[in-house]
Coordinates of C-alpha atoms in Angstrom, one line a residue:
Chain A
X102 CA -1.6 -33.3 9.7
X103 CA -2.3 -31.5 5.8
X104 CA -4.9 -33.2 3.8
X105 CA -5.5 -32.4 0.5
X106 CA -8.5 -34.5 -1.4
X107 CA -9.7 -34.3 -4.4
X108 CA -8.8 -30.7 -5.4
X109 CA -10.1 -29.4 -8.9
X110 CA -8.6 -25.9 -10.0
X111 CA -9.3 -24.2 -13.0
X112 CA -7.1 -21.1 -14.6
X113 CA -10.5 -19.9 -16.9
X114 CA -11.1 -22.7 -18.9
X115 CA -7.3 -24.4 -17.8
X116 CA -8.2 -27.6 -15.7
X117 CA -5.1 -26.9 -13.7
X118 CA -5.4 -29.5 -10.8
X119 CA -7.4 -32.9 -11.9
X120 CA -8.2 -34.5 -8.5
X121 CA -5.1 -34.0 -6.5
X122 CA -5.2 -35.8 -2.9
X123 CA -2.3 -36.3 -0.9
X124 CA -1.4 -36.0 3.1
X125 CA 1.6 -34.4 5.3
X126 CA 1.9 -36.3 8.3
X127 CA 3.0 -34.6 11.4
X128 CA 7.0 -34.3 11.3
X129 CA 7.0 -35.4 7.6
X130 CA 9.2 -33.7 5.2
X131 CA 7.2 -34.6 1.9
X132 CA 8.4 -33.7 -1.9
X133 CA 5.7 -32.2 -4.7
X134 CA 8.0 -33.3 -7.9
X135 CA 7.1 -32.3 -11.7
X136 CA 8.0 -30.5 -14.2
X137 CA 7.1 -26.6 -14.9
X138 CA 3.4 -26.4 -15.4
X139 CA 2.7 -29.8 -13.9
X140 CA 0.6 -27.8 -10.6
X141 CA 3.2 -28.1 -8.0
X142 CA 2.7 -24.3 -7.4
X143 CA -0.5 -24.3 -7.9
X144 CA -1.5 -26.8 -5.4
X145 CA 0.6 -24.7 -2.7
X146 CA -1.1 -21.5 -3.8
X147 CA -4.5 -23.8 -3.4
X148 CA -4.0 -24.4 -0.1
X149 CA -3.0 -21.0 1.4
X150 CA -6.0 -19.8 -0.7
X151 CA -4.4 -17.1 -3.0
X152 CA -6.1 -19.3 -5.3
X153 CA -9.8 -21.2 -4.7
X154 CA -10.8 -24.4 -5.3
X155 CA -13.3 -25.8 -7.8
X156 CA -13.9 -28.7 -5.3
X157 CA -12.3 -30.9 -3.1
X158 CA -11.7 -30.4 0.2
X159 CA -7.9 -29.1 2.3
X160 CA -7.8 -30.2 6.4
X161 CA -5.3 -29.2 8.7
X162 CA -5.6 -31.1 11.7
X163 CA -8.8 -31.9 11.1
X164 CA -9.8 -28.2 10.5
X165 CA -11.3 -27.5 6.8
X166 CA -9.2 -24.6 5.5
X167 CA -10.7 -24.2 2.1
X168 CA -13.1 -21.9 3.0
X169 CA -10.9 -19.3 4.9
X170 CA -9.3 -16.4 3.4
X171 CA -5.4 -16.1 2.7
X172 CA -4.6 -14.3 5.8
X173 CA -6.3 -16.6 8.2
X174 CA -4.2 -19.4 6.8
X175 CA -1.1 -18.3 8.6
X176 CA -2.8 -17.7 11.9
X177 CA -4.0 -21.6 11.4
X178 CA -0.2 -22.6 11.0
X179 CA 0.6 -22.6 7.7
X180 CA 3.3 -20.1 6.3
X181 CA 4.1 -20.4 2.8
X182 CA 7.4 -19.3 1.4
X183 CA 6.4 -18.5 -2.4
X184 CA 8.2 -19.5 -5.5
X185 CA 10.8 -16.2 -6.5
X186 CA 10.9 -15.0 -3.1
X187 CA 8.6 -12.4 -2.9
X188 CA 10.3 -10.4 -0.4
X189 CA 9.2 -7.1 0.1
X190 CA 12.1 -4.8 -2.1
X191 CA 11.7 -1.6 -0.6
X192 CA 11.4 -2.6 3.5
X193 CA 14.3 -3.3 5.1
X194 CA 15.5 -7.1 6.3
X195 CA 14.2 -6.3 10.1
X196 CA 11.3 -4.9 8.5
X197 CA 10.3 -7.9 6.3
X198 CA 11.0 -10.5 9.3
X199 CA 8.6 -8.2 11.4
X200 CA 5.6 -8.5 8.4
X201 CA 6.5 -12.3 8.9
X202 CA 4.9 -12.1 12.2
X203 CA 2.3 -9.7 11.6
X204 CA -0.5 -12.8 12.7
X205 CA 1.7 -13.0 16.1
X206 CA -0.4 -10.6 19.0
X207 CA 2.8 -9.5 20.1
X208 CA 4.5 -8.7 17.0
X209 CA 7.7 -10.1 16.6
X210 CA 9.3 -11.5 19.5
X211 CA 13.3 -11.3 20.5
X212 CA 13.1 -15.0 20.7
X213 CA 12.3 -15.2 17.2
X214 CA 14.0 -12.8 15.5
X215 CA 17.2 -14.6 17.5
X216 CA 16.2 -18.0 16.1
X217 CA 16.1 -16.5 12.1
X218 CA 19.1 -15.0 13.0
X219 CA 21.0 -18.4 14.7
X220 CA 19.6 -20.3 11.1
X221 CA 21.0 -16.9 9.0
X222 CA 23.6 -15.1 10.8
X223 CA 23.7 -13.1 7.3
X224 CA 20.4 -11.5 7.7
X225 CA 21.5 -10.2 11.0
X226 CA 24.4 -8.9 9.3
X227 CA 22.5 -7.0 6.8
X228 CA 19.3 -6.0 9.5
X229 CA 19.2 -2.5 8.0
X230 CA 19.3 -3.1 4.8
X231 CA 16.5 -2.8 2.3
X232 CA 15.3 -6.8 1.1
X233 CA 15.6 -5.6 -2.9
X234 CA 19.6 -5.2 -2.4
X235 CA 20.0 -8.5 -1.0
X236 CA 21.4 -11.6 -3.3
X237 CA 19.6 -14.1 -4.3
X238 CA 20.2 -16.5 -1.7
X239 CA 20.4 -14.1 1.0
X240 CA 17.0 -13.2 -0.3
X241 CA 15.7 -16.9 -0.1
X242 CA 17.3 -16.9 3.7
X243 CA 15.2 -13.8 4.2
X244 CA 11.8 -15.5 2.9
X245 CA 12.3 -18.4 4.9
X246 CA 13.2 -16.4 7.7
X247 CA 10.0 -14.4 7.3
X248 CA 8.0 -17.6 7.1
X249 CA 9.3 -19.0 10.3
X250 CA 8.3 -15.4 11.7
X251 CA 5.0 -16.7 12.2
X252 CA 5.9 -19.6 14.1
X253 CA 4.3 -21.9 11.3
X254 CA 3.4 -25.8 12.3
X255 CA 3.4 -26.2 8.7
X256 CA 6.2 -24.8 6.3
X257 CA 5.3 -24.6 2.1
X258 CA 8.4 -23.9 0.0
X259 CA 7.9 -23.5 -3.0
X260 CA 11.5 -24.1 -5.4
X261 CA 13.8 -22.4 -2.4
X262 CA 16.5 -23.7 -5.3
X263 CA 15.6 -21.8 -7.9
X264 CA 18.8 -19.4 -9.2
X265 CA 21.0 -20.3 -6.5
X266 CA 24.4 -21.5 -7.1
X267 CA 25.2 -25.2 -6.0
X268 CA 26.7 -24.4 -2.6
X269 CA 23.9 -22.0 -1.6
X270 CA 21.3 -24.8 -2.3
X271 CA 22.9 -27.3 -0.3
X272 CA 23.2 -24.6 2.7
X273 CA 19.5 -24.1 2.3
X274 CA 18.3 -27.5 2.3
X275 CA 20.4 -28.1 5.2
X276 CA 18.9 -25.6 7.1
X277 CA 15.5 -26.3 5.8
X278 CA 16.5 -30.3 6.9
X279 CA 17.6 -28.5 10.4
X280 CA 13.6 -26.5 10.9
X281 CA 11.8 -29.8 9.8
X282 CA 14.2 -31.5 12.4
X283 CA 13.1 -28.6 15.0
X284 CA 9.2 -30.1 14.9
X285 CA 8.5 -27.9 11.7
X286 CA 6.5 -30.1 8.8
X287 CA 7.7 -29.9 5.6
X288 CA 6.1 -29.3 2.0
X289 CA 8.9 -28.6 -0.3
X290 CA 7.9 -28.3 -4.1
X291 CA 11.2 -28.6 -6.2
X292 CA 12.3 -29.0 -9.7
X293 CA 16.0 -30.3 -8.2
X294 CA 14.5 -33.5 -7.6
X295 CA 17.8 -35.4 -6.8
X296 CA 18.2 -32.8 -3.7
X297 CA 14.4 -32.8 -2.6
X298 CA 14.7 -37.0 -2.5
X299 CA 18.0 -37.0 -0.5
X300 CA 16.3 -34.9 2.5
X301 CA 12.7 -35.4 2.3
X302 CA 11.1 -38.7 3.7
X303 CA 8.3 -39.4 1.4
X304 CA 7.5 -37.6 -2.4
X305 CA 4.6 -37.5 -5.0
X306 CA 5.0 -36.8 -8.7
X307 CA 2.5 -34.6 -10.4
X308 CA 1.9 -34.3 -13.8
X309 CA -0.5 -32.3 -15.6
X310 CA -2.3 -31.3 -12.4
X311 CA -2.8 -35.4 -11.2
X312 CA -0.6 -37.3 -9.0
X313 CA 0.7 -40.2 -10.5
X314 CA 3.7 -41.6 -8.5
X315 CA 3.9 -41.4 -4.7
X316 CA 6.2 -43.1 -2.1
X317 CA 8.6 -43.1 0.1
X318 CA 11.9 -41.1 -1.0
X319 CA 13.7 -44.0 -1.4
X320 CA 11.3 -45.4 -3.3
X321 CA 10.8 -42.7 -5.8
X322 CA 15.0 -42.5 -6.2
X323 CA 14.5 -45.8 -7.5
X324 CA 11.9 -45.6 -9.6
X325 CA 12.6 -46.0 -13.7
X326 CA 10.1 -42.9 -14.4
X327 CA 11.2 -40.6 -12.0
X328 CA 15.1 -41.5 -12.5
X329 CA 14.5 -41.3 -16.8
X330 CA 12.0 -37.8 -16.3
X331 CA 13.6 -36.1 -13.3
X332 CA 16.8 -37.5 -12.2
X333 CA 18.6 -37.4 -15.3
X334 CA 18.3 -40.9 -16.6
Chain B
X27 CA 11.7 45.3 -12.0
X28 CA 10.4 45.1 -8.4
X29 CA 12.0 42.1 -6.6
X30 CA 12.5 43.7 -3.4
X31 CA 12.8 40.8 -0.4
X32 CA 9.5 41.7 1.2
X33 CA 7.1 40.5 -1.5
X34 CA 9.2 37.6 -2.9
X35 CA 9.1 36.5 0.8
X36 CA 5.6 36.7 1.0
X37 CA 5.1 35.3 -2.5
X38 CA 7.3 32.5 -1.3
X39 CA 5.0 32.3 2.0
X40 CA 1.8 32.2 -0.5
X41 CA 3.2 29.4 -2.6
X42 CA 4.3 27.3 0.5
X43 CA 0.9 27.4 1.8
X44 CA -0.7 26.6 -0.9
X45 CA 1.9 23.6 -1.8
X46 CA 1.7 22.4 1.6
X47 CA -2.6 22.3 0.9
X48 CA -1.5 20.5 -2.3
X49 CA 0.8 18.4 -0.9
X50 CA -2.0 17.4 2.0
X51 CA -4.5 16.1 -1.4
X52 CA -1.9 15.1 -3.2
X53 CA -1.0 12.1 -0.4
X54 CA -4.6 10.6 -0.6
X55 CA -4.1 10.0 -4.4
X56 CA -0.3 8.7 -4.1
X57 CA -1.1 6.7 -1.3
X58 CA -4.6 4.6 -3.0
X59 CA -2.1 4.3 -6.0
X60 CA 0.3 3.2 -4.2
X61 CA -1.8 -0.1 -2.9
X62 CA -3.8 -0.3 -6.2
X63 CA -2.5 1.1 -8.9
X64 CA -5.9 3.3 -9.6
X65 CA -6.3 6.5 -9.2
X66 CA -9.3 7.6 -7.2
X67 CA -11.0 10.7 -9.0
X68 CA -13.5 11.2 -6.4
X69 CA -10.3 12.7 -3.9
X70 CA -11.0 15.8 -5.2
X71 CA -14.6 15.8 -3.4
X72 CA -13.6 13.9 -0.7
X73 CA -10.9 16.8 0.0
X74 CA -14.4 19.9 0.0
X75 CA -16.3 17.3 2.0
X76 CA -13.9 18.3 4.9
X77 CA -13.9 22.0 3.8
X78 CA -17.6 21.5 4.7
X79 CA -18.3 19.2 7.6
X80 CA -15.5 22.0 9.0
X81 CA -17.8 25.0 8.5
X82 CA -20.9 23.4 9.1
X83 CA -19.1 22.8 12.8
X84 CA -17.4 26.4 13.3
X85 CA -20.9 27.9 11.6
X86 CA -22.8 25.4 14.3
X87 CA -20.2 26.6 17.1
X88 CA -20.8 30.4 16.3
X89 CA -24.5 29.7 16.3
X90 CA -24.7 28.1 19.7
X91 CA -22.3 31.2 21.1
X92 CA -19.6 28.4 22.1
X93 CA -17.4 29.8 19.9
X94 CA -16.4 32.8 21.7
X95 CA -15.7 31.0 24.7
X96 CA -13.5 28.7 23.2
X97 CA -10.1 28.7 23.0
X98 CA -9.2 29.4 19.2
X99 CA -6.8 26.5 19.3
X100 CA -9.5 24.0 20.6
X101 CA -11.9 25.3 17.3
X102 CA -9.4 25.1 14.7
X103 CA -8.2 21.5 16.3
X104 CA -11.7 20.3 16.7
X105 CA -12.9 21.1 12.8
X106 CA -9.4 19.8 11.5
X107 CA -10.3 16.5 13.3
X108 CA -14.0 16.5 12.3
X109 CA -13.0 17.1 8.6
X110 CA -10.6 14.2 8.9
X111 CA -12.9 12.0 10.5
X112 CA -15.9 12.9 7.6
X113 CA -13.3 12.7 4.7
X114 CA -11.7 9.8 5.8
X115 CA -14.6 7.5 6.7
X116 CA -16.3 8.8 3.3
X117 CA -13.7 7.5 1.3
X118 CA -13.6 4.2 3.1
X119 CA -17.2 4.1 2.5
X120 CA -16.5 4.6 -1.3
X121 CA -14.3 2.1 -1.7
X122 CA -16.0 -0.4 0.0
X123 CA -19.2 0.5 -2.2
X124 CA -17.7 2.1 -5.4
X125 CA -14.5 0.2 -6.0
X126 CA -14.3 -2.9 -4.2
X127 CA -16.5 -4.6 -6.2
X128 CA -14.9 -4.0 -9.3
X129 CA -11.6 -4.4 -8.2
X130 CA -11.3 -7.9 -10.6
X131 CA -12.7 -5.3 -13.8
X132 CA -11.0 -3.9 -16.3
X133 CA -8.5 -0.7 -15.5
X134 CA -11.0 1.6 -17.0
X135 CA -14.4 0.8 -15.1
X136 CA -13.0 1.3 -11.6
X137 CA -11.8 4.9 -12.9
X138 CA -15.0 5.7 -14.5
X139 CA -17.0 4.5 -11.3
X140 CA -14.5 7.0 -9.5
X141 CA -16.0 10.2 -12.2
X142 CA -19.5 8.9 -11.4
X143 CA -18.7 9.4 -7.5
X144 CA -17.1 12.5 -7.9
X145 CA -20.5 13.8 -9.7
X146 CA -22.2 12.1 -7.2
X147 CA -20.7 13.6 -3.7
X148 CA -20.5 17.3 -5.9
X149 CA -24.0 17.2 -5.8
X150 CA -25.0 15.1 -2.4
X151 CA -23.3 18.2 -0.8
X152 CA -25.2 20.9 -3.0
X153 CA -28.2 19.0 -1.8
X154 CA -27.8 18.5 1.5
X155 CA -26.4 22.5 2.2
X156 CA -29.4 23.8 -0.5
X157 CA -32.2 21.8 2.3
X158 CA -30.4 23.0 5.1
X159 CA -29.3 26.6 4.1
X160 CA -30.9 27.4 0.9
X161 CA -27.8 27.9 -0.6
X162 CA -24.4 25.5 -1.6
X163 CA -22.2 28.6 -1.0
X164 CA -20.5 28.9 2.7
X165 CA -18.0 31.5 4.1
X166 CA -16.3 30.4 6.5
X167 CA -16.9 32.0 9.6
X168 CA -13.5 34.6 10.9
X169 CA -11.4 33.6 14.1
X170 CA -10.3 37.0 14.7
X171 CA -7.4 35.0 15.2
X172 CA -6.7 34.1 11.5
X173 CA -7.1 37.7 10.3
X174 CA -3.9 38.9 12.6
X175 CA -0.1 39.2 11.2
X176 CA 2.9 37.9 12.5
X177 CA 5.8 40.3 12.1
X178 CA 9.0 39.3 11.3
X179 CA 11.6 41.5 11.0
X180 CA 10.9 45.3 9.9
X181 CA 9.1 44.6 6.5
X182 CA 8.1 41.0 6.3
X183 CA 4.7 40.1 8.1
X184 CA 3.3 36.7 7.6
X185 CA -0.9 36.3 8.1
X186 CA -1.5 34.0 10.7
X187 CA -3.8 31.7 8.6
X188 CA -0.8 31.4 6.7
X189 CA 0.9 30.2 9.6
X190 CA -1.9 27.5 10.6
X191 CA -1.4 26.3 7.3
X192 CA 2.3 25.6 7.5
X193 CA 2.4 24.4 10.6
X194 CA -1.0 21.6 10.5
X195 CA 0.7 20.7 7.7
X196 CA 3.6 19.5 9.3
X197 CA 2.2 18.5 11.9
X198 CA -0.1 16.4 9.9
X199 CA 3.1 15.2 7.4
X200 CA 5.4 14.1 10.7
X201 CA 2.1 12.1 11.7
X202 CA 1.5 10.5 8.9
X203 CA 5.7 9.5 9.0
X204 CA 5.7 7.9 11.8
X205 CA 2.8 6.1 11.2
X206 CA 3.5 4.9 7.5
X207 CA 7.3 3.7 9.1
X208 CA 7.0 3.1 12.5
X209 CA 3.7 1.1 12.9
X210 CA 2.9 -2.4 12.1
X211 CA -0.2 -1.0 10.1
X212 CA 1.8 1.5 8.1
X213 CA 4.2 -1.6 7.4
X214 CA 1.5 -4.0 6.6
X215 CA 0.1 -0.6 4.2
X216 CA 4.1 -0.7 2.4
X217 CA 3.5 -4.4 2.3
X218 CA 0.6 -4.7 0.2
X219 CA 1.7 -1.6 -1.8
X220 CA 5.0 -3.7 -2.6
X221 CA 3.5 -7.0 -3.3
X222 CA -0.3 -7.5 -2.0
X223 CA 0.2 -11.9 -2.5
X224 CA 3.1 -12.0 -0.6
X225 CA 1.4 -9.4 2.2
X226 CA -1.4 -11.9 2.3
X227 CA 0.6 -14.9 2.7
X228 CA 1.6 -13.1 6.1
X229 CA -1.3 -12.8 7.8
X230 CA -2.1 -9.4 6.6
X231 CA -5.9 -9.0 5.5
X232 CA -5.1 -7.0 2.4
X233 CA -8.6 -5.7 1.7
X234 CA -8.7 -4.0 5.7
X235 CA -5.4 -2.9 4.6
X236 CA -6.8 -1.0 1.6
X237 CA -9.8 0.2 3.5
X238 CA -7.1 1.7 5.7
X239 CA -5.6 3.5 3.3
X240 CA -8.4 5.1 1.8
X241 CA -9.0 6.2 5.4
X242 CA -5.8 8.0 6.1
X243 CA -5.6 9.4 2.6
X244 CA -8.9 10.6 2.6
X245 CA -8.3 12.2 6.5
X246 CA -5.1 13.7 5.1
X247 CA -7.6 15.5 2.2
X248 CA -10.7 16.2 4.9
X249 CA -7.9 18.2 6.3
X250 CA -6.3 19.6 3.7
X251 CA -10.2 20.9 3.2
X252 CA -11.0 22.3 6.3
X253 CA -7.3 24.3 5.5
X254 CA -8.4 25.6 2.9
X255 CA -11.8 26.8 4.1
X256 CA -10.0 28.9 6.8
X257 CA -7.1 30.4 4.5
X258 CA -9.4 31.1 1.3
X259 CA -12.9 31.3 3.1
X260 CA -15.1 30.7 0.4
X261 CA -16.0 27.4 -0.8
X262 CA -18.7 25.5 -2.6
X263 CA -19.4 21.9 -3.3
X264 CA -17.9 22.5 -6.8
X265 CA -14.4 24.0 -5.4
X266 CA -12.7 20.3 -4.8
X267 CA -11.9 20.2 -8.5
X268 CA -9.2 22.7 -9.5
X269 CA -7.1 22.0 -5.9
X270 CA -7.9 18.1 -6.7
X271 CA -6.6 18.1 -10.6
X272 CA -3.5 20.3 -9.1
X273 CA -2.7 18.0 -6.3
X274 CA -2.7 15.0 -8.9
X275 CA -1.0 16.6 -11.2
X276 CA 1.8 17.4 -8.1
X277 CA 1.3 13.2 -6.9
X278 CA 2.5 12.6 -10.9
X279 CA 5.2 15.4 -10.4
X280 CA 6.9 13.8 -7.4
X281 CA 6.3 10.5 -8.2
X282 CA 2.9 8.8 -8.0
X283 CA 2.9 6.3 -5.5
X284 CA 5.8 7.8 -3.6
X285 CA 4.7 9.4 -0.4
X286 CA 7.8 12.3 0.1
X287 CA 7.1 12.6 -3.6
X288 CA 3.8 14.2 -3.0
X289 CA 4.8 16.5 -0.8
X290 CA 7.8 17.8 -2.9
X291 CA 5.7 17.7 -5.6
X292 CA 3.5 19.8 -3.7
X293 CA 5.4 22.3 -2.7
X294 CA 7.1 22.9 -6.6
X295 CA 4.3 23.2 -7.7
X296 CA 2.5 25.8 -4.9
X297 CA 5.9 27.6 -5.5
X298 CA 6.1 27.8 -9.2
X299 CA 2.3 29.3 -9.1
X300 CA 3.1 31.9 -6.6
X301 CA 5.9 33.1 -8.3
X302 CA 4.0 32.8 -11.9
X303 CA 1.0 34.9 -10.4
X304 CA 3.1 37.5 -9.3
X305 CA 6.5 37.8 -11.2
X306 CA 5.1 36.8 -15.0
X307 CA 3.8 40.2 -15.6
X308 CA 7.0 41.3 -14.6
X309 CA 9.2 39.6 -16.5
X310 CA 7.4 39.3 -19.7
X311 CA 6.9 42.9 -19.8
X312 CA 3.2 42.3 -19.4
X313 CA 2.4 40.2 -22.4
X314 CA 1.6 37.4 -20.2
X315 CA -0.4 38.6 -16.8
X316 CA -1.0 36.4 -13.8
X317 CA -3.6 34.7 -15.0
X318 CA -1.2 32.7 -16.8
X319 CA 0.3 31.2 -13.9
X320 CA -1.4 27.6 -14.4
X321 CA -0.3 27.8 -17.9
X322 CA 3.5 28.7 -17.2
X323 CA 3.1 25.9 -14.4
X324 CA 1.9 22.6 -16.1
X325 CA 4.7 23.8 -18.9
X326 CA 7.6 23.6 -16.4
X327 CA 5.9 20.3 -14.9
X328 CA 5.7 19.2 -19.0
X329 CA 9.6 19.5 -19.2
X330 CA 10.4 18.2 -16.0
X331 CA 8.0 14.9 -16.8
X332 CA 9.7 14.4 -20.3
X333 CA 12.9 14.3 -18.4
X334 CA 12.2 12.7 -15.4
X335 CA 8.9 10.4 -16.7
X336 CA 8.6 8.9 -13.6
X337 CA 8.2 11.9 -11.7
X338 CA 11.3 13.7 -9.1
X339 CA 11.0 11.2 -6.4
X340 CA 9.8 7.8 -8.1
X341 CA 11.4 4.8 -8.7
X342 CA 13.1 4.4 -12.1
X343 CA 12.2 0.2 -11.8
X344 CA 10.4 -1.8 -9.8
X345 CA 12.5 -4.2 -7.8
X346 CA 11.7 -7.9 -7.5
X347 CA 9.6 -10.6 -9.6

C-alpha cells in the first residue's frame, strides 16, 4: 500500500534520512522503532510533505506522493496524527474534529463524528470545550479523533504514548489496535517499543536516519539488539 | 467647566465613529498577524485605496447623472462594496507578489518589503489620479443625505454620516463574526493562525488560507476607507498613514492578533482622542490645547501596555507545543 524508497532528507547540512525504504501493506499495522533523533519523525513528516525529500521516491497505491503538497496528502488517504498533539488550543473539541474533515466535500458527517465519539465517548463529553483545556490524553483521543475525521486509508501516529500515564497508553493502543482492526493501516512511530511490538504485526528499527533491523514483531521481540537498545535488556 | 450632556454626547458620538473606522483598519493588521506573525505596513494604503476607488465611483456616478436617481442607500452600499472589493483583492495581490516570496527570510525583510509597498501604492495612486484628474486631491462628492441630523431628544442631534459610520461598522463586524466562527473557511483561517503544520496536515491549503486573509482584512480596510471619505470628505493618497499608524497602534492595544481586541482597542482609543480634543483645554486650564490629544492618547495607551504588555484582550501564553 505505502512505499517508501530510498528517501534522502537533509536538515541544512544534517543528512537526516540516509536511504530509508520500507513498505505498509494493506491492513498492516507496522512499528518505526529508534531512539530520539534516529528519523522516525522525520520520515513521517517526509511522507505527508511538511518536509521534502532530497531523493527517493514515496507511493501510495501505486500513486507517487512526493511531489504533492501537504494538503493534498490527506485527500490521497493519508492522515497523520503528529508527535505532541498538535491540537488546535483555542477551537473547541467539535471544532477541531470538524478541521479534521476539512478535505471531506461535505464537511463533517453525523456518521463520523458518531464513530470518534463510539472510539472516545470523552470527547463527546467535552464537545464544547476548547482543545487547550483538555488533558493530555484526552488531547491525544482528540488528535486521533481528528485524524480519523478525514476518513484516512492510511493512519501515521507519531508517539501517541508520549506523557501519558500507563493506563491511558494501554486504552489508546487498544483503540488504535480497534481502527487498524476496522480496515485502517497502521504506521505507528513509538519510543515504548515493548507496547508498539505487542500490537503491531511487523517493525523496522532506524538508526541515525537508516533502517537497520526489520521483521516481523515477533521477530524483532526477540531480537538481542532490539531487546539490549529498546526493550530494556 | 462646561460638561453639559449635549456635547460630551456628541464628543462620545465623534470618538465612536472614529474608533469604529479604527477598529475597521485595525482588523486587517490583527488578522495577517494573526496567521503570520508580520505585520503588513502597507494596510495603511490599502485602507485610502478604498477611500479612492469609492470616490472615483460616486464622482463617476454624479458625472453620468445616475446619482440623483439612485437611491442613497444603493450609492453608499455600492462604493462600500467596490472599496472592499479594490482593497481586498490589492492586498491579496501584495502578498502573493510582495511577501510570499520571502515568507522563508528573515523577520525584518518581509517588513521592509511591506515600507517599500506602502511608498509604492502612496504614489501608484498620486499617479494614476494626477493623469486622470490633474490633481491627487478628491472631495468626496455630498449625499445630501449625509449632511442631515438625526434628533434625539431636545438637545442631542447626531449627523447622519455619523450614523452610516456606526451602523456599516457593525454591520461589517457581525459579518466578519459569523464568518471568522461559523464557516469552515473562517475555521480553517483560526486553524492556521493556531498552528499552520498541523492545519496543513488536515487538508487545509495554508497558503489559499493566507491569501484569504489578506482578502478579508484588506476588504475590512477598503471599507473602513470609503467611511472615511464620506464622514471626513477630503482625502489624498498620503491620508492612509495617520488612520493606519492609529489603527496599529489600537491592534497592539487590544491585543495584536486578537480579533475583539481590535475592535475594543478601537474604540478606546477613538474615545480617548475625542475626549482629549475637546475636554484637555478644559481641564488643564488651557496649558495643553487640543492639539495634544494624540499626545495625551499614546500616554494612556503607554500605561496601559506597561501593565497589560500583551495588550487588553490578548492571551497572556500561548497554549500547546
Amino acid at each position: 500500500m505505502l512505499r517508501v524508497d530510498d528517501l534522502h532528507v537533509y536538515y541544512d547540512a544534517i543528512h537526516a534520512l540516509q536511504g530509508v525504504s520500507f513498505r505498509v501493506d494493506k491492513g498492516e499495522m507496522v512499528t518505526l522503532l529508534g531512539a530520539n533523533g534516529a528519523g522516525k519523525s522525520t520520515t513521517l513528516k517526509t511522507i505527508s510533505a511538511l518536509l521534502r525529500a532530497k531523493s527517493g521516491t514515496i507511493e501510495l497505491e501505486g500513486a507517487r506522493l512526493d511531489r504533492l503538497p501537504a494538503h493534498e496528502i490527506v485527500r490521497r488517504g493519508i492522515a497523520h496524527v503528529p508527535e505532541g498533539r498538535r491540537v488546535f488550543p483555542r477551537l473547541s473539541v467539535l471544532e477541531n474534529l470538524q478541521t479534521g474533515a476539512y478535505s471531506q466535500s461535505g464537511g463533517a458527517s453525523a456518521d463520523d463524528l458518531e464513530r470518534v465519539f463510539n472510539l472516545f465517548p470523552r470527547l463527546k463529553e467535552r464537545i464544547r470545550q476548547k482543545a487547550g483545556t483538555l488533558s493530555g490524553g484526552e488531547q491525544q483521543m482528540l488528535a486521533i479523533g481528528r485524524g480519523l475525521m478525514a476518513c484516512p486509508k492510511m493512519l501515521l501516529l507519531d508517539e501517541p504514548s508520549m506523557g501519558l500515564a500507563p493506563i491511558l497508553v494501554e486504552q489508546i493502543f487498544a483503540i488504535v489496535q480497534a481502527i487498524n482492526k476496522e480496515g485502517v493501516t497502521v504506521l505507528l512511530v513509538e519510543q515504548n517499543a515493548a507496547m508498539a511490538l505487542a500490537i503491531c504485526h511487523r517493525g523496522y528499527v532506524l538508526e541515525t536516519g537508516k533502517i537497520i533491523l526489520e521483521g516481523t514483531a515477533a521477530e524483532l521481540s526477540g531480537n538481542d539488539r532490539v531487546r539490549q537498545a529498546y526493550l530494556g535488556g | 467647566m462646561d460638561f453639559s450632556s449635549g456635547i460630551f454626547f456628541q464628543v462620545a458620538v465623534d470618538g465612536i465613529v472614529l474608533g469604529f473606522m479604527y477598529a475597521l483598519i485595525a482588523l486587517g493588521y490583527t488578522m495577517v498577524y494573526g496567521v503570520l506573525e508580520f505585520i503588513n505596513f502597507a494596510h495603511s494604503e490599502i485602507f485610502i485605496l478604498g477611500a479612492f476607488v469609492g470616490a472615483e465611483l460616486l464622482l463617476g456616478l454624479e458625472a453620468s447623472g445616475a446619482l440623483a436617481t439612485l437611491h442613497p442607500a444603493a450609492v453608499i452600499l455600492m462604493i462600500v462594496l467596490a472599496g472592499m472589493l479594490a482593497s481586498g483583492l490589492a492586498a491579496a495581490a501584495l502578498e502573493r507578489i510582495a511577501y510570499r516570496p520571502l515568507r522563508g527570510a528573515p523577520r525584518l525583510v518581509p517588513l521592509i518589503s511591506a515600507i517599500g509597498a506602502s511608498f509604492f501604492l502612496q504614489d501608484f495612486i498620486r499617479f494614476i489620479e494626477s493623469l486622470w484628474r490633474n490633481t491627487f486631491y478628491l472631495n468626496y462628492p455630498t449625499l445630501d443625505i449625509l449632511d442631515q441630523n438625526l434628533t434625539l431628544g431636545a438637545a442631542v442631534e447626531i449627523p447622519f454620516k455619523s450614523v452610516l459610520v456606526i451602523f456599516t461598522a457593525l454591520a461589517m463586524l457581525a459579518g466578519l463574526y459569523l464568518f471568522v466562527n461559523k464557516t469552515k473557511l473562517g475555521t480553517a483561517i483560526r486553524a492556521v493562525a493556531q498552528d499552520p503544520d498541523a492545519a496543513a496536515l488536515m487538508g487545509i491549503p495554508v497558503d489559499r488560507i493566507i491569501t484569504l486573509t489578506f482578502f478579508v482584512g484588506g476588504a475590512m480596510g477598503g471599507a473602513a476607507g470609503v467611511l472615511f471619505g464620506l464622514h471626513y470628505s477630503l482625502i489624498n493618497p498620503y491620508s492612509g498613514f495617520v488612520p493606519g499608524l492609529k489603527a496599529f497602534t489600537a491592534a497592539v492595544l487590544g491585543g495584536i492578533g486578537n480579533i475583539p481586541g481590535a475592535v475594543l482597542g478601537g474604540l478606546v482609543l477613538g474615545l480617548m482622542e475625542a475626549f482629549a480634543a475637546s475636554y484637555l483645554a478644559v481641564i488643564t486650564n488651557g496649558a495643553f490645547g487640543a492639539e495634544y490629544k494624540d499626545v495625551f492618547a499614546f500616554a494612556v495607551l503607554i500605561l496601559i501596555l506597561i501593565f497589560r504588555p500583551k495588550g487588553l484582550l490578548g492571551e497572556t501564553v500561548r497554549e500547546g507545543a
